[in-house]
Short mmCIF file of C-alpha atoms in Angstrom, two decimals:
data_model
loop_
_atom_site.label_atom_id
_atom_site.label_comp_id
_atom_site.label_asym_id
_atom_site.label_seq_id
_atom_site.Cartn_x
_atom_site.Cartn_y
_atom_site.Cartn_z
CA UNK A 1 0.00 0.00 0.00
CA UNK A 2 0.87 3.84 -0.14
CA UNK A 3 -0.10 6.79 1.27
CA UNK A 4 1.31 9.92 0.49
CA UNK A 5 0.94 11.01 3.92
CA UNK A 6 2.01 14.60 3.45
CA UNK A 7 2.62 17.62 1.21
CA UNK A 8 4.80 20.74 1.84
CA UNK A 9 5.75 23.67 -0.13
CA UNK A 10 4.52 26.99 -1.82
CA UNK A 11 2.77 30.17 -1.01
CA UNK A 12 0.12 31.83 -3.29
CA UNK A 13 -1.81 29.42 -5.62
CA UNK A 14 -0.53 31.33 -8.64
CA UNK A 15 3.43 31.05 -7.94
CA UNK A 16 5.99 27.95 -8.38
CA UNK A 17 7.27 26.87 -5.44
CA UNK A 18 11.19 26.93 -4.62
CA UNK A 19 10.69 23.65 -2.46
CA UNK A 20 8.33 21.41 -2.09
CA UNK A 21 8.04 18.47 0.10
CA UNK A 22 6.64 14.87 -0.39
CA UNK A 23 6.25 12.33 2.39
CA UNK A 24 5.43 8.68 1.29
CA UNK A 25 4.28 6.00 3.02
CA UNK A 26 5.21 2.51 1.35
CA UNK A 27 4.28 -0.84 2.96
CA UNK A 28 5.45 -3.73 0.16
CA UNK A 29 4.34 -6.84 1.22
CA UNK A 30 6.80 -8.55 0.01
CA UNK A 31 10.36 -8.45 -0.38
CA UNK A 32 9.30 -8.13 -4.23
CA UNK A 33 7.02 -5.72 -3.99
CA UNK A 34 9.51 -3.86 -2.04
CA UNK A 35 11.86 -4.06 -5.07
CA UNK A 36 9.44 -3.32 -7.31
CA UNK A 37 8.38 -0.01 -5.31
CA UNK A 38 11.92 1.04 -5.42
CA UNK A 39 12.22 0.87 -9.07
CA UNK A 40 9.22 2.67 -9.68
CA UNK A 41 10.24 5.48 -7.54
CA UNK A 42 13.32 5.55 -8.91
CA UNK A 43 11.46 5.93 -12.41
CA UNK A 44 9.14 8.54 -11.91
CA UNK A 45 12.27 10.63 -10.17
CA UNK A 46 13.99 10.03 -13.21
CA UNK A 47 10.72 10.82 -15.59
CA UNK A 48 9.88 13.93 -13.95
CA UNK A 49 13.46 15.14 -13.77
CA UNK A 50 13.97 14.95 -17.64
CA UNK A 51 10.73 16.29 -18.40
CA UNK A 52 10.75 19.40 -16.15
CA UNK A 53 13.21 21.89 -15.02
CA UNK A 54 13.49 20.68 -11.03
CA UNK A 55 16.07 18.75 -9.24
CA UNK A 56 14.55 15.27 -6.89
CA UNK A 57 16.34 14.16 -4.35
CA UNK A 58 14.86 11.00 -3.06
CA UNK A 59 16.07 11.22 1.54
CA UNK A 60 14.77 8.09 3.44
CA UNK A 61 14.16 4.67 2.54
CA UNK A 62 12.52 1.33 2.83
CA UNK A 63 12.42 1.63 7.31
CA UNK A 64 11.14 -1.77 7.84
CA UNK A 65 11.41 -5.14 5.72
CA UNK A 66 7.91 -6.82 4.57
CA UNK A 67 5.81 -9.01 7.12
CA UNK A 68 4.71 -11.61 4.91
CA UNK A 69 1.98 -14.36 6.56
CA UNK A 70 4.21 -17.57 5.70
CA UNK A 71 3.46 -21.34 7.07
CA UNK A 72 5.48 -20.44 10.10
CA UNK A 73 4.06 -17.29 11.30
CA UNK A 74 0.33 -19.11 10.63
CA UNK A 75 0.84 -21.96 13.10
CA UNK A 76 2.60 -19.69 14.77
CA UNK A 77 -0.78 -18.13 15.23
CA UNK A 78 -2.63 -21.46 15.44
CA UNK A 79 -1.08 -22.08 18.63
CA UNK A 80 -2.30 -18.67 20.18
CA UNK A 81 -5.62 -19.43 18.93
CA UNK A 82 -5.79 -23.02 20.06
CA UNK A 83 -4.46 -21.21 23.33
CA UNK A 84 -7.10 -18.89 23.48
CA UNK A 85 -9.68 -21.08 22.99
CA UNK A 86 -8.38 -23.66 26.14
CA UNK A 87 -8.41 -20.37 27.89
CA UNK A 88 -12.30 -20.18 27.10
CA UNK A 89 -11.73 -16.73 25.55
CA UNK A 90 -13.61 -15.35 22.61
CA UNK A 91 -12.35 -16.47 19.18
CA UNK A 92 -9.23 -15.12 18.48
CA UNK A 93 -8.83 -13.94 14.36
CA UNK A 94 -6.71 -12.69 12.38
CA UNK A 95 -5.38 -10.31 9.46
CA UNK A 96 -2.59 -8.88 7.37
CA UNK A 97 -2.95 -5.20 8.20
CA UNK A 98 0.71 -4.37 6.02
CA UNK A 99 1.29 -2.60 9.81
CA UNK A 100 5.30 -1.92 10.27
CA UNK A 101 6.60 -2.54 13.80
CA UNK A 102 9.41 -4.46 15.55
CA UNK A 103 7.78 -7.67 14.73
CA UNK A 104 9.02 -6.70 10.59
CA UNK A 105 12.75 -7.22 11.76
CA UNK A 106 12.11 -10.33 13.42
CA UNK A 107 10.44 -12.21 10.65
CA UNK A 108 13.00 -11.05 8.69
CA UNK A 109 15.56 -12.86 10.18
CA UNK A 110 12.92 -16.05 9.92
CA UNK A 111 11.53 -16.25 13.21
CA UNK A 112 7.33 -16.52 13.06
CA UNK A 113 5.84 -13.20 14.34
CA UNK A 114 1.98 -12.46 15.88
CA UNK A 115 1.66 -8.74 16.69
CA UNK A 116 -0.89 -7.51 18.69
CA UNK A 117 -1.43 -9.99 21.60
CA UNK A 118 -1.99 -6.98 23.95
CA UNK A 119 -5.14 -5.41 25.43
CA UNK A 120 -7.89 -5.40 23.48
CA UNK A 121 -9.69 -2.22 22.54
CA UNK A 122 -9.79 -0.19 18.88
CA UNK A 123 -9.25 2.74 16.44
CA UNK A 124 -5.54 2.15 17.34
CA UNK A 125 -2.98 4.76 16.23
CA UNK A 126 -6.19 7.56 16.74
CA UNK A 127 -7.00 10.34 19.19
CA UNK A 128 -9.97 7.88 19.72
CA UNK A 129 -8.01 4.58 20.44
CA UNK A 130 -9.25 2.94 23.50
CA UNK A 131 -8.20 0.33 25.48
CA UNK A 132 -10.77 -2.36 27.39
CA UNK A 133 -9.37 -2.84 30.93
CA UNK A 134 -10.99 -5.89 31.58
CA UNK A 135 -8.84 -7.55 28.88
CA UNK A 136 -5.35 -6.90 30.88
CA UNK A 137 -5.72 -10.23 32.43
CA UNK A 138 -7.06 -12.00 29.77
CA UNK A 139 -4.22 -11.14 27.25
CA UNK A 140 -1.62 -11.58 30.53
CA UNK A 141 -3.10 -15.46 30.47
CA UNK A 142 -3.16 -16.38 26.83
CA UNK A 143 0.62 -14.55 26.45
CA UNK A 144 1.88 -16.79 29.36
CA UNK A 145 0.03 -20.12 28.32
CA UNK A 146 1.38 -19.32 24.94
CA UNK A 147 4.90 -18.88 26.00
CA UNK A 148 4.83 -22.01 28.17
CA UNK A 149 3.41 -24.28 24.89
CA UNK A 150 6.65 -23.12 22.82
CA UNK A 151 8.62 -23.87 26.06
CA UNK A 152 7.07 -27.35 26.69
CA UNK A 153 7.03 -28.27 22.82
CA UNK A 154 8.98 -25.84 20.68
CA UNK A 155 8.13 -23.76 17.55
CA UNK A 156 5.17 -25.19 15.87
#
């Protein structure tokens, strides 16, 4: 996905900016797609560039590596929901969000990942993101119970 999160630059409508700002927000989902993002930026700098009379200078980069849901990360996740449900909680679910965190770097190096095991609540990242307190101990069991299963009988 991509979000061009923010744009900076210029005064009155009717004059050409000296600088201008663009700040992009690319989350590849795969180490492909992450290549493939690259050389499309790299194109359009390069388009734009011969075709108009402004200098691009590309600053930042590629933050986090790609998340992608493999066979390890999903019984990864079977195990927390198997845990879950021995726990008698409500069904735990699932879904690629394309969400950067930690967690990217980890799978990276090709250890299974679930994010998110925390409280519950919603509209997370948001001046209205709320948290349910009665959850705490809830998410403090299934963690713990999930921990001791890869203990006891190793990555799934």
């Amino acid at each position: 996905s991509v979000n061009p999160a923010r744009i900076d630059g210029g005064g009155p409508n009717n004059v050409v900016p000296d600088h201008a700002v663009l700040r992009v927000n690319f989350r590849p989902a795969t180490p492909e797609d992450e290549a493939r993002a690259r050389a499309h930026l790299d194109s359009a700098v390069a388009f734009v560039k011969a075709q108009r009379e402004v200098d691009i200078h590309v600053h930042g980069g590629f933050g986090r590596p790609p998340k992608p849901l493999d066979p390890a990360a999903e019984r990864l996740f079977g195990l927390v929901r198997d845990c879950g449900a021995d726990l008698g909680l409500p069904p735990i679910s699932w879904k690629a969000t394309g969400g950067v965190c930690d967690g990217n770097n980890i799978a990276a190096c090709g250890v299974p990942v679930v994010d998110t095991m925390g409280a519950r609540g919603g509209a997370i990242h948001s001046e209205e993101e709320f948290l349910i307190p009665e959850s705490l101990p809830e998410r403090a069991m299934l963690s713990t119970l999930a921990i001791l299963r890869l203990a006891e009988r190793g990555r799934p």
